[in-house]
Short mmCIF file of C-alpha atoms in Angstrom, two decimals:
data_model
loop_
_atom_site.label_atom_id
_atom_site.label_comp_id
_atom_site.label_asym_id
_atom_site.label_seq_id
_atom_site.Cartn_x
_atom_site.Cartn_y
_atom_site.Cartn_z
CA MET A 25 4.60 5.78 -38.53
CA SER A 26 6.48 8.55 -35.78
CA GLU A 27 8.59 8.16 -33.22
CA PRO A 28 7.72 6.86 -30.45
CA LEU A 29 8.33 8.93 -27.13
CA LEU A 30 9.88 6.58 -25.58
CA ASP A 31 11.97 3.45 -27.28
CA VAL A 32 13.21 1.14 -24.47
CA ARG A 33 15.45 -1.40 -26.67
CA ASP A 34 17.53 -4.71 -24.90
CA LEU A 35 18.08 -2.59 -21.97
CA VAL A 36 20.23 -4.23 -19.18
CA VAL A 37 21.20 -3.41 -15.87
CA ARG A 38 23.73 -5.55 -13.67
CA TYR A 39 24.44 -5.05 -10.11
CA GLY A 40 27.71 -7.14 -10.08
CA PRO A 41 27.12 -10.58 -10.81
CA VAL A 42 22.90 -10.24 -10.35
CA THR A 43 21.30 -9.42 -14.02
CA ALA A 44 18.10 -7.32 -12.66
CA VAL A 45 17.12 -5.91 -16.01
CA ASP A 46 17.83 -8.60 -18.88
CA HIS A 47 17.23 -7.24 -22.10
CA VAL A 48 13.76 -5.68 -21.52
CA SER A 49 12.62 -4.03 -24.41
CA PHE A 50 8.93 -1.95 -24.50
CA ALA A 51 7.70 1.47 -26.90
CA LEU A 52 5.02 4.40 -25.16
CA GLU A 53 3.45 6.60 -27.31
CA ALA A 54 2.18 9.98 -25.63
CA GLY A 55 -0.12 9.93 -23.80
CA GLU A 56 -0.20 6.41 -22.75
CA THR A 57 0.79 4.95 -19.97
CA LEU A 58 2.29 1.81 -19.66
CA ALA A 59 2.17 -0.27 -16.56
CA LEU A 60 5.57 -1.93 -15.35
CA ASP A 61 4.63 -5.00 -13.85
CA GLY A 62 5.97 -8.07 -11.66
CA PRO A 63 6.93 -9.86 -8.14
CA SER A 64 9.55 -7.42 -5.96
CA GLY A 65 12.74 -8.15 -7.41
CA CYS A 66 11.41 -8.41 -11.29
CA GLY A 67 13.49 -5.43 -11.87
CA LYS A 68 10.64 -3.08 -11.84
CA SER A 69 12.45 0.04 -11.21
CA SER A 70 15.72 -0.81 -11.51
CA THR A 71 13.86 -0.21 -15.13
CA ALA A 72 12.81 3.18 -14.25
CA LEU A 73 15.56 4.58 -13.16
CA ALA A 74 17.53 2.66 -16.13
CA VAL A 75 14.78 4.66 -18.91
CA LEU A 76 15.58 8.23 -16.29
CA LEU A 77 19.03 7.59 -16.95
CA LEU A 78 19.92 8.53 -12.74
CA ARG A 79 21.44 5.09 -12.65
CA ARG A 80 23.59 4.37 -16.37
CA PRO A 81 22.49 0.80 -17.83
CA ASP A 82 24.79 -1.71 -19.16
CA GLY A 83 23.17 -2.70 -22.53
CA GLY A 84 20.94 -1.88 -24.72
CA GLU A 85 19.22 1.55 -26.23
CA VAL A 86 16.79 4.22 -23.99
CA ARG A 87 15.18 6.51 -26.83
CA PHE A 88 13.58 9.80 -25.75
CA GLU A 89 11.55 11.58 -28.41
CA GLY A 90 13.87 9.84 -31.49
CA ARG A 91 16.82 10.43 -29.47
CA GLU A 92 19.33 8.15 -27.85
CA LEU A 93 19.89 9.02 -24.53
CA THR A 94 22.22 6.06 -22.99
CA GLY A 95 25.41 7.15 -25.32
CA LEU A 96 25.20 10.93 -24.38
CA PRO A 97 27.27 12.30 -21.40
CA GLU A 98 25.78 13.97 -18.70
CA ARG A 99 26.69 17.51 -20.20
CA GLU A 100 24.14 16.92 -23.08
CA LEU A 101 21.75 14.86 -20.91
CA ARG A 102 21.05 18.06 -18.42
CA PRO A 103 19.05 20.32 -20.75
CA LEU A 104 16.25 16.76 -21.68
CA ARG A 105 16.11 15.65 -17.91
CA PRO A 106 13.05 18.46 -17.24
CA ARG A 107 11.12 16.14 -19.66
CA MET A 108 11.36 12.98 -17.71
CA GLN A 109 10.01 12.41 -14.58
CA PRO A 110 9.87 10.92 -11.62
CA VAL A 111 7.44 10.39 -9.37
CA LEU A 112 7.75 7.90 -5.97
CA GLN A 113 5.89 5.83 -4.20
CA ASP A 114 6.89 8.23 -0.14
CA PRO A 115 5.56 11.30 -0.44
CA TYR A 116 7.13 13.45 2.51
CA GLY A 117 10.64 10.71 1.29
CA SER A 118 10.18 13.25 -1.83
CA LEU A 119 10.39 16.54 -0.57
CA SER A 120 12.48 18.34 1.82
CA PRO A 121 11.28 17.96 5.60
CA ARG A 122 12.62 21.66 6.10
CA ARG A 123 11.14 23.38 2.72
CA ARG A 124 7.92 24.64 1.62
CA ILE A 125 5.86 23.68 -0.40
CA ARG A 126 6.02 26.22 -2.91
CA ASP A 127 9.86 26.46 -2.74
CA ALA A 128 10.20 22.63 -3.75
CA VAL A 129 7.64 23.43 -6.71
CA ALA A 130 10.03 26.29 -7.60
CA GLU A 131 13.05 24.62 -7.31
CA PRO A 132 12.93 22.68 -10.77
CA LEU A 133 12.57 25.70 -12.63
CA LYS A 134 15.32 27.67 -9.97
CA VAL A 135 18.32 24.81 -10.43
CA ARG A 136 17.29 24.77 -14.31
CA GLY A 137 17.78 28.69 -14.72
CA ARG A 138 14.21 29.20 -16.40
CA TRP A 139 13.00 31.03 -12.87
CA ASP A 140 11.12 34.06 -13.84
CA PRO A 141 11.15 36.22 -10.05
CA GLY A 142 8.18 38.70 -11.82
CA ARG A 143 5.75 35.38 -12.58
CA GLY A 144 7.79 32.66 -10.91
CA PRO A 145 5.39 33.31 -7.73
CA ALA A 146 1.71 33.05 -9.81
CA ARG A 147 3.12 29.72 -11.38
CA VAL A 148 3.98 28.13 -7.99
CA ALA A 149 0.49 28.91 -7.69
CA GLU A 150 -0.93 27.79 -10.93
CA LEU A 151 0.78 24.57 -10.61
CA LEU A 152 -0.92 23.95 -7.01
CA GLU A 153 -4.22 24.46 -7.88
CA ARG A 154 -3.50 21.88 -11.11
CA VAL A 155 -2.78 19.11 -8.12
CA GLY A 156 -6.10 20.38 -6.57
CA LEU A 157 -4.33 22.29 -3.91
CA ASP A 158 -4.72 25.18 -2.67
CA ARG A 159 -2.31 27.92 -3.29
CA SER A 160 -2.11 28.86 0.29
CA TYR A 161 -0.59 25.38 0.52
CA GLY A 162 2.65 26.36 -0.36
CA ASP A 163 3.28 28.58 2.90
CA ARG A 164 2.64 24.77 4.54
CA ARG A 165 5.61 22.29 4.97
CA PRO A 166 5.82 18.23 4.09
CA HIS A 167 5.00 17.67 7.62
CA GLU A 168 1.91 19.59 7.71
CA LEU A 169 0.34 17.68 4.74
CA SER A 170 -1.10 14.21 4.61
CA GLY A 171 0.27 11.85 2.90
CA GLY A 172 -2.19 12.65 -0.35
CA GLN A 173 -1.61 16.20 -0.26
CA CYS A 174 2.41 15.70 -0.60
CA GLN A 175 1.52 13.31 -3.77
CA ARG A 176 -0.59 16.17 -5.16
CA ALA A 177 2.76 18.98 -4.36
CA GLY A 178 5.66 16.01 -5.94
CA ILE A 179 3.07 15.60 -8.76
CA ALA A 180 3.10 19.93 -9.13
CA ARG A 181 6.60 19.48 -8.91
CA ALA A 182 7.32 17.03 -11.45
CA LEU A 183 4.86 19.65 -13.76
CA ALA A 184 6.75 22.76 -13.47
CA CYS A 185 9.19 22.10 -16.08
CA GLU A 186 6.93 20.50 -18.34
CA PRO A 187 7.52 17.31 -18.60
CA ARG A 188 6.75 14.93 -21.59
CA LEU A 189 7.24 11.68 -19.48
CA LEU A 190 6.44 10.77 -15.88
CA VAL A 191 7.95 7.30 -14.64
CA LEU A 192 5.65 7.31 -11.87
CA ASP A 193 7.55 4.15 -9.66
CA GLU A 194 4.51 3.04 -7.35
CA PRO A 195 3.29 6.63 -7.32
CA VAL A 196 -0.25 5.47 -4.82
CA SER A 197 0.99 2.38 -3.37
CA ALA A 198 2.19 4.20 0.35
CA LEU A 199 -1.20 6.20 0.41
CA ASP A 200 -4.61 5.41 1.79
CA ALA A 201 -7.37 4.07 0.10
CA SER A 202 -9.75 6.53 0.42
CA VAL A 203 -7.64 9.32 -1.07
CA ARG A 204 -5.52 6.51 -2.93
CA ALA A 205 -8.71 6.85 -6.27
CA GLY A 206 -8.39 11.51 -6.33
CA VAL A 207 -4.94 10.20 -7.63
CA LEU A 208 -5.18 8.49 -9.81
CA ASN A 209 -7.73 10.73 -10.72
CA LEU A 210 -6.10 13.47 -11.49
CA LEU A 211 -3.27 11.82 -12.79
CA ALA A 212 -5.79 10.95 -15.92
CA ASP A 213 -6.52 14.21 -15.86
CA LEU A 214 -3.60 15.57 -16.69
CA GLN A 215 -2.50 13.12 -19.20
CA ASP A 216 -6.04 13.35 -21.08
CA GLU A 217 -4.91 17.47 -21.06
CA LEU A 218 -0.83 17.68 -21.12
CA GLY A 219 -0.73 14.82 -23.61
CA LEU A 220 1.79 13.28 -20.97
CA GLY A 221 3.21 9.49 -21.31
CA TYR A 222 3.15 7.44 -18.40
CA LEU A 223 5.28 4.30 -17.40
CA PHE A 224 3.42 3.33 -14.17
CA ILE A 225 5.18 0.97 -12.21
CA CYS A 226 2.76 -1.09 -9.85
CA HIS A 227 1.93 -3.83 -8.02
CA ASP A 228 -1.53 -3.36 -7.19
CA ARG A 229 -2.92 -5.58 -10.02
CA ALA A 230 -7.03 -3.84 -9.51
CA VAL A 231 -4.48 -0.26 -10.16
CA VAL A 232 -2.82 -1.45 -13.36
CA ARG A 233 -5.85 -2.91 -14.22
CA HIS A 234 -7.97 -0.09 -14.45
CA PHE A 235 -4.82 2.74 -14.89
CA ALA A 236 -2.83 1.79 -17.38
CA ASP A 237 -2.78 0.75 -21.79
CA ARG A 238 -0.73 -1.42 -21.82
CA VAL A 239 0.16 -3.24 -19.32
CA VAL A 240 4.12 -5.43 -19.71
CA GLU A 241 4.85 -7.94 -17.25
CA LEU A 242 8.62 -9.08 -15.90
CA ARG A 243 10.02 -11.96 -13.81
CA GLU A 244 13.16 -12.31 -13.81
CA GLY A 245 14.46 -9.22 -15.44
CA ARG A 246 12.62 -10.57 -18.14
CA VAL A 247 9.33 -9.48 -20.05
CA THR A 248 6.64 -11.93 -20.19
CA SER A 249 4.40 -11.30 -21.56
CA GLU A 250 2.06 -7.96 -22.98
CA TRP A 251 -1.16 -7.25 -22.62
CA ARG A 252 -3.65 -4.53 -22.54
CA PRO A 253 -6.14 -4.53 -20.05
CA ARG A 254 -8.99 -3.04 -21.89
CA SER A 255 -8.92 -6.56 -24.77
CA PRO A 256 -12.37 -8.76 -24.66
CA GLY A 257 -9.61 -11.77 -22.92
CA ALA A 258 -8.50 -9.87 -20.23
CA ALA A 259 -11.15 -9.60 -17.97
CA LEU A 260 -9.83 -13.91 -17.44
CA ARG A 261 -6.16 -12.50 -16.98
CA MET B 30 -9.12 4.65 20.57
CA ARG B 31 -12.40 6.10 21.49
CA GLY B 32 -14.69 4.35 23.41
CA LEU B 33 -14.29 0.51 20.85
CA SER B 34 -15.97 -2.75 22.27
CA PHE B 35 -16.01 -6.22 19.87
CA ASP B 36 -15.80 -9.95 20.65
CA LEU B 37 -13.93 -12.68 19.32
CA HIS B 38 -15.38 -16.14 18.83
CA PRO B 39 -12.70 -19.20 18.93
CA GLY B 40 -12.59 -20.24 15.78
CA GLU B 41 -13.03 -17.08 14.32
CA VAL B 42 -11.15 -15.17 12.24
CA LEU B 43 -12.24 -10.98 11.94
CA GLY B 44 -10.60 -8.62 9.78
CA ILE B 45 -9.67 -4.90 11.61
CA VAL B 46 -10.02 -2.11 8.10
CA GLY B 47 -9.90 1.29 7.83
CA GLU B 48 -6.77 4.42 7.29
CA SER B 49 -3.41 4.15 8.92
CA GLY B 50 -4.14 6.55 12.13
CA ALA B 51 -7.24 5.04 12.09
CA GLY B 52 -6.56 3.17 15.11
CA LYS B 53 -5.67 -0.24 13.65
CA SER B 54 -2.80 -1.89 14.78
CA LEU B 55 -3.36 0.02 18.55
CA THR B 56 -6.04 -1.95 19.02
CA ALA B 57 -4.25 -4.79 18.02
CA ARG B 58 -1.77 -3.94 20.55
CA ALA B 59 -3.98 -3.30 23.20
CA LEU B 60 -5.26 -7.11 22.74
CA LEU B 61 -1.90 -7.77 23.50
CA GLY B 62 -1.46 -5.49 26.97
CA MET B 63 1.57 -3.23 24.21
CA VAL B 64 -0.14 -0.17 24.44
CA PRO B 65 2.47 2.16 24.21
CA ARG B 66 4.43 4.01 27.61
CA GLY B 67 2.68 7.18 28.33
CA ALA B 68 -0.87 5.67 27.08
CA VAL B 69 -4.14 7.24 28.83
CA THR B 70 -6.24 3.53 29.02
CA GLY B 71 -9.65 2.64 29.52
CA GLY B 72 -11.60 -0.28 29.32
CA THR B 73 -10.64 -4.15 29.55
CA VAL B 74 -9.55 -6.97 27.25
CA VAL B 75 -10.60 -10.50 28.65
CA LEU B 76 -9.16 -13.30 27.56
CA ARG B 77 -11.81 -16.66 28.42
CA GLY B 78 -12.46 -14.84 32.00
CA SER B 79 -9.08 -13.59 31.96
CA ALA B 80 -8.58 -9.58 32.14
CA ASP B 81 -4.53 -9.74 31.92
CA PRO B 82 -4.30 -10.12 28.15
CA ALA B 83 -0.44 -9.07 29.13
CA ALA B 84 -0.17 -12.28 31.20
CA GLU B 85 -0.60 -14.43 28.43
CA ARG B 86 1.51 -13.59 26.06
CA GLY B 87 2.90 -15.90 23.68
CA ARG B 88 0.78 -18.01 25.77
CA ARG B 89 -2.83 -17.40 25.19
CA ILE B 90 -2.55 -14.94 22.47
CA GLY B 91 0.71 -14.51 19.99
CA LEU B 92 1.38 -11.80 18.11
CA VAL B 93 2.20 -11.38 13.64
CA PRO B 94 4.22 -8.25 13.88
CA GLN B 95 4.29 -6.45 10.36
CA ASP B 96 7.84 -6.70 9.58
CA ALA B 97 9.29 -10.09 9.71
CA LEU B 98 12.63 -9.21 9.47
CA SER B 99 13.01 -7.38 12.87
CA ALA B 100 10.85 -9.53 14.20
CA LEU B 101 13.29 -13.10 14.29
CA SER B 102 17.18 -12.79 16.55
CA PRO B 103 19.70 -12.08 13.16
CA VAL B 104 22.15 -14.87 15.68
CA HIS B 105 20.34 -17.37 16.49
CA PRO B 106 18.63 -20.41 14.34
CA VAL B 107 15.32 -19.92 13.60
CA GLY B 108 14.72 -23.49 15.59
CA ASP B 109 16.25 -21.72 18.89
CA GLN B 110 14.37 -19.18 18.61
CA LEU B 111 11.03 -20.99 18.02
CA ALA B 112 12.42 -23.66 20.95
CA ALA B 113 13.01 -20.77 23.72
CA ALA B 114 9.45 -19.10 22.91
CA VAL B 115 8.26 -22.73 24.25
CA ARG B 116 10.25 -23.31 26.80
CA SER B 117 9.89 -19.96 28.08
CA VAL B 118 5.96 -20.56 28.62
CA ARG B 119 5.85 -24.13 30.01
CA ARG B 120 7.88 -26.54 31.39
CA VAL B 121 9.27 -28.83 28.74
CA SER B 122 13.18 -30.69 27.85
CA ARG B 123 15.07 -29.00 25.05
CA ARG B 124 14.67 -32.38 22.82
CA GLU B 125 10.55 -31.75 23.18
CA ALA B 126 10.92 -28.24 22.43
CA ALA B 127 13.44 -28.57 19.27
CA ALA B 128 10.43 -31.20 18.72
CA ARG B 129 7.49 -27.94 18.80
CA ALA B 130 9.57 -25.67 16.82
CA VAL B 131 10.27 -28.02 13.84
CA ALA B 132 6.20 -28.95 14.49
CA ALA B 133 5.49 -25.78 14.22
CA LEU B 134 8.10 -24.59 10.88
CA GLU B 135 5.64 -28.27 9.53
CA ARG B 136 2.35 -26.37 10.23
CA VAL B 137 3.81 -23.00 7.87
CA GLY B 138 4.38 -25.22 5.88
CA ILE B 139 8.51 -25.03 5.68
CA PRO B 140 9.29 -27.30 3.34
CA ASP B 141 12.56 -30.01 4.84
CA ALA B 142 11.76 -28.29 7.78
CA ALA B 143 14.04 -30.27 10.66
CA ARG B 144 17.04 -28.78 8.44
CA ARG B 145 15.53 -25.52 8.02
CA ALA B 146 15.04 -24.70 12.24
CA ARG B 147 18.37 -25.41 11.62
CA ALA B 148 18.96 -21.73 9.69
CA TYR B 149 19.28 -18.82 10.21
CA PRO B 150 16.70 -16.12 9.96
CA HIS B 151 19.42 -14.33 6.61
CA GLU B 152 19.31 -18.50 5.55
CA TYR B 153 15.02 -17.28 4.33
CA SER B 154 13.56 -15.62 1.42
CA GLY B 155 10.94 -13.21 2.50
CA GLY B 156 8.24 -15.11 2.32
CA MET B 157 9.26 -18.03 4.48
CA ARG B 158 10.11 -15.15 7.14
CA GLN B 159 7.04 -14.24 7.03
CA ARG B 160 5.77 -18.37 7.51
CA ALA B 161 8.06 -18.74 10.39
CA VAL B 162 7.28 -15.96 12.42
CA ILE B 163 4.04 -17.22 11.98
CA ALA B 164 5.40 -20.03 13.50
CA MET B 165 6.91 -18.12 16.21
CA ALA B 166 3.20 -16.70 17.40
CA THR B 167 1.55 -20.32 17.13
CA VAL B 168 4.31 -22.55 18.63
CA ASN B 169 2.23 -22.65 21.36
CA GLU B 170 -1.42 -23.23 20.57
CA PRO B 171 -2.67 -20.34 21.53
CA ASP B 172 -6.18 -18.94 21.22
CA VAL B 173 -6.02 -16.12 19.90
CA VAL B 174 -3.13 -14.86 16.89
CA VAL B 175 -3.16 -11.65 16.35
CA ALA B 176 -1.49 -10.71 12.74
CA ASP B 177 -0.62 -7.20 12.93
CA GLU B 178 -0.30 -5.43 8.58
CA PRO B 179 1.47 -9.01 7.94
CA THR B 180 0.91 -9.40 3.52
CA THR B 181 1.84 -5.17 3.62
CA ALA B 182 5.40 -6.13 3.07
CA LEU B 183 4.83 -9.27 0.26
CA ASP B 184 4.30 -9.41 -3.47
CA GLU B 185 0.61 -10.45 -4.45
CA GLU B 186 1.37 -14.56 -4.75
CA ARG B 187 3.60 -14.44 -1.34
CA ARG B 188 0.67 -12.24 0.45
CA GLU B 189 -2.02 -14.45 -0.58
CA GLN B 190 -0.12 -17.29 0.43
CA VAL B 191 0.87 -16.39 4.01
CA LEU B 192 -2.65 -15.32 4.40
CA ARG B 193 -3.47 -18.96 3.51
CA VAL B 194 -1.19 -19.70 6.37
CA LEU B 195 -2.76 -17.49 8.91
CA THR B 196 -6.70 -19.22 8.04
CA GLU B 197 -5.09 -22.34 8.48
CA GLN B 198 -2.96 -22.50 12.05
CA ARG B 199 -7.10 -22.01 13.23
CA GLU B 200 -7.62 -25.73 11.82
CA ALA B 201 -4.63 -26.29 13.07
CA VAL B 202 -3.66 -25.75 16.28
CA GLY B 203 -7.73 -24.22 16.35
CA ALA B 204 -6.53 -20.39 17.04
CA ALA B 205 -8.82 -17.70 16.57
CA LEU B 206 -6.56 -14.95 14.25
CA VAL B 207 -7.27 -10.85 14.43
CA LEU B 208 -6.41 -10.04 10.96
CA VAL B 209 -5.62 -6.48 11.23
CA THR B 210 -4.96 -4.88 7.25
CA HIS B 211 -5.49 -2.30 5.17
CA ASP B 212 -6.56 -4.76 1.94
CA LEU B 213 -10.21 -5.58 2.25
CA ASP B 214 -9.27 -8.05 -0.77
CA ALA B 215 -8.32 -9.77 2.07
CA VAL B 216 -10.87 -10.06 4.36
CA ARG B 217 -13.63 -10.49 1.48
CA ARG B 218 -12.02 -13.66 1.43
CA HIS B 219 -10.37 -15.14 4.76
CA ALA B 220 -12.46 -13.13 7.23
CA ASP B 221 -15.46 -14.49 8.81
CA ARG B 222 -16.22 -10.83 10.36
CA VAL B 223 -15.14 -7.08 9.61
CA LEU B 224 -14.86 -4.70 12.03
CA VAL B 225 -14.61 -1.55 9.80
CA MET B 226 -12.46 2.27 12.11
CA TYR B 227 -11.86 5.29 11.32
CA ALA B 228 -11.05 7.43 13.82
CA GLY B 229 -10.99 5.91 16.53
CA ARG B 230 -13.89 4.46 16.63
CA ALA B 231 -15.94 2.01 15.16
CA ALA B 232 -17.47 2.35 12.31
CA GLU B 233 -19.26 -0.56 11.44
CA LEU B 234 -19.26 -4.92 12.68
CA GLY B 235 -20.41 -7.27 10.98
CA ALA B 236 -20.38 -10.87 9.14
CA ALA B 237 -17.24 -9.85 6.28
CA GLY B 238 -19.12 -10.82 2.95
CA ARG B 239 -22.85 -8.48 4.20
CA VAL B 240 -20.58 -5.64 5.41
CA LEU B 241 -19.03 -5.56 2.16
CA ASP B 242 -21.12 -6.33 0.09
CA ARG B 243 -24.12 -3.88 1.12
CA PRO B 244 -22.07 -0.94 3.51
CA ARG B 245 -24.51 0.77 5.93
CA ALA B 246 -21.75 2.82 7.55
CA PRO B 247 -21.16 5.59 4.56
CA TYR B 248 -16.94 5.42 5.00
CA THR B 249 -16.80 1.37 4.18
CA ALA B 250 -19.54 2.16 1.54
CA GLY B 251 -17.18 5.02 -0.41
CA LEU B 252 -14.27 3.33 1.20
CA LEU B 253 -15.84 0.74 -1.77
CA ALA B 254 -16.41 2.86 -4.04
CA SER B 255 -13.00 4.46 -4.34
CA LEU B 256 -11.76 0.68 -5.45
CA PRO B 257 -10.72 0.47 -9.24
CA ARG B 258 -12.84 -2.47 -9.61
CA PRO B 259 -10.77 -5.38 -11.25
CA ASP B 260 -14.30 -6.46 -13.40
CA GLY B 261 -15.01 -2.67 -13.91
CA PRO B 262 -14.69 -0.90 -17.18
CA PRO B 263 -11.05 0.83 -17.01
CA ARG B 264 -9.76 3.96 -17.15
CA ARG B 265 -13.28 5.28 -16.13
CA ARG B 266 -12.55 8.62 -13.42
CA LEU B 267 -13.12 6.27 -10.07
CA PRO B 268 -15.55 7.58 -8.06
CA ALA B 269 -13.46 9.57 -4.74
CA LEU B 270 -14.13 10.23 -1.71
CA PRO B 271 -12.75 14.03 -0.74
CA GLY B 272 -10.59 15.39 2.63
CA SER B 273 -8.60 13.41 4.02
CA PRO B 274 -8.79 11.97 7.69
CA PRO B 275 -8.56 13.85 10.51
CA ALA B 276 -5.72 13.84 12.66
CA PRO B 277 -5.94 12.83 16.43
CA GLY B 278 -5.30 16.11 18.12
CA ALA B 279 -8.23 17.35 15.78
CA LEU B 280 -11.48 15.94 16.60
CA GLY B 281 -15.30 18.42 16.88
CA ALA B 282 -17.69 16.87 18.36
CA GLY B 283 -20.00 15.62 16.03
CA CYS B 284 -18.79 12.42 13.48
CA ALA B 285 -15.55 12.01 13.09
CA PHE B 286 -16.37 11.94 9.16
CA ALA B 287 -19.29 13.86 8.81
CA PRO B 288 -16.21 16.85 6.97
CA ARG B 289 -15.66 13.99 4.47
CA CYS B 290 -19.90 12.51 4.27
CA PRO B 291 -21.73 13.07 1.76
CA LEU B 292 -24.68 12.67 3.56
CA ALA B 293 -24.12 14.64 6.68
CA VAL B 294 -26.12 16.23 8.10
CA PRO B 295 -26.29 19.09 10.94
CA ALA B 296 -27.02 16.47 13.46
CA CYS B 297 -24.49 14.38 13.10
CA ARG B 298 -22.34 18.00 12.73
CA ALA B 299 -23.46 17.76 16.51
CA HIS B 300 -23.51 14.66 18.18
CA GLU B 301 -21.59 11.89 17.68
CA PRO B 302 -23.18 8.71 17.01
CA GLU B 303 -23.20 5.75 19.35
CA PRO B 304 -22.64 2.00 17.07
CA ARG B 305 -26.77 0.55 17.18
CA PRO B 306 -27.45 -2.82 15.26
CA LEU B 307 -29.35 -2.42 12.48
CA ASP B 308 -30.04 -5.00 9.24
CA GLY B 309 -27.38 -7.47 10.71
CA ARG B 310 -24.54 -5.46 12.15
CA LEU B 311 -23.48 -3.07 13.74
CA VAL B 312 -23.17 0.59 12.62
CA ALA B 313 -22.34 3.61 13.30
CA CYS B 314 -23.91 6.19 12.02
CA HIS B 315 -26.83 8.96 11.66
CA ARG B 316 -27.38 7.97 8.05
CA ALA B 317 -27.01 4.39 8.18
CA ALA B 318 -30.95 4.04 6.78
CA ASP B 319 -30.43 6.10 3.90
CA VAL B 320 -27.20 4.71 2.15
CA PRO B 321 -27.13 3.97 -1.09
CA ASP B 322 -27.54 0.68 -2.71
CA PRO B 323 -25.02 -0.15 -5.57
CA ILE B 324 -22.48 2.30 -3.91
CA ARG B 325 -21.35 2.56 -6.97
CA GLU B 326 -24.15 6.00 -7.28
CA PHE B 327 -22.46 6.44 -3.94
CA LEU B 328 -20.18 9.35 -5.23
#
């Protein structure tokens, strides 16, 4: 069998005396959505931070596209970081209030030295349209957008560097019900089109059941069960 | 809020639902006479014959705010705060006030309430703190409890527990409950009636089961259709309402929902509809009779 996109083995995250993530293991294939589900404080977000190597884990391995990341120095991680991107809960908090949307979307490319002044603006417009925003939204600032539009802009920015994995930490929890469905549909379309792997953190059972291929349940930092919403017995859960 | 009227019966649970900015929280606050400074107000709130709800606050009407942590003083034991709430409206001895405080904590299911009354808020867990705030709102056995998004900050297990405690207060002290939430599922399970708000107006008002099972306002129907269903086939595209709710300053002459409504006709853009009775509820929509059933086919 080929190597999974993401393979997490015995992950441990500690905050002082508290073990937030206690030997958690799971694997995720390209094109697949794996949900982490569990009550507040169960270690979902700590797992996400450790997978992104935004917080160095205190134990275990994170293998991404076949490479073990936890042992790499930051210098070697940096070229890999664009391939795994976070999308966070608070759509306004994840975009600078002063920056125009098109600059926010262009920023990851500029930071990585991949900005082409000739082709760049067209690429940004294409990304905005891909997430369902008219390119004219590029001229606006976050406060001129609704929560759903802002979250779409955040997704466009995450896509700028052509990632393989998106870590979606409660991406629709802050959105009103009537716009949540549109953002979930967009994420589903992007996955089908680009074969992205999604690590999806969400505490809304109905959304998890609708959206995930597999669910890993965490409680007090440990995996308590793993199940598939599409399997025949899932309706009983 | 733009011309909202509704009534609340003794012991009833009324859910108020709608999106951020629809006016839910403002409605809740207005019931307690707590509109923000500078707000232009019109209309009346009458509580059992008294037209001054602010004077009844803490006495016959209590508030359960969203953020339990900031609703309690960090420097006083929880029991002392409850006793102070008793003595602010009743002339009773300290001993009597303390006893009522413990009784209120017992009613919301705080274990070992007499001892817990002496503890500080930071010694309570998140769910217990939310229950302590419910005890605060009910300690004077009010006629009405207004709960403003009481479960938004909680995870699913604690959410259900808090909703149960809230609705139990109806039996315990006979209070009617106004439950402001965006959780339609909570309303279906716990409310007798539901008020669906859109852009500061009532879109639909009626028995919760009836409205949520067979909505007559296109907004209610669209909202329900766009929710992932636990029994639905996973990973099918969800029906989605286009666009987003209007900004408060950007309302035209017609129905505020018309720009997003799949049933809108020119009349909708010209005249804002008034609530009128239909199918056992009030609906503010020119096209209410044409909202399809089942709603899945709506979007």
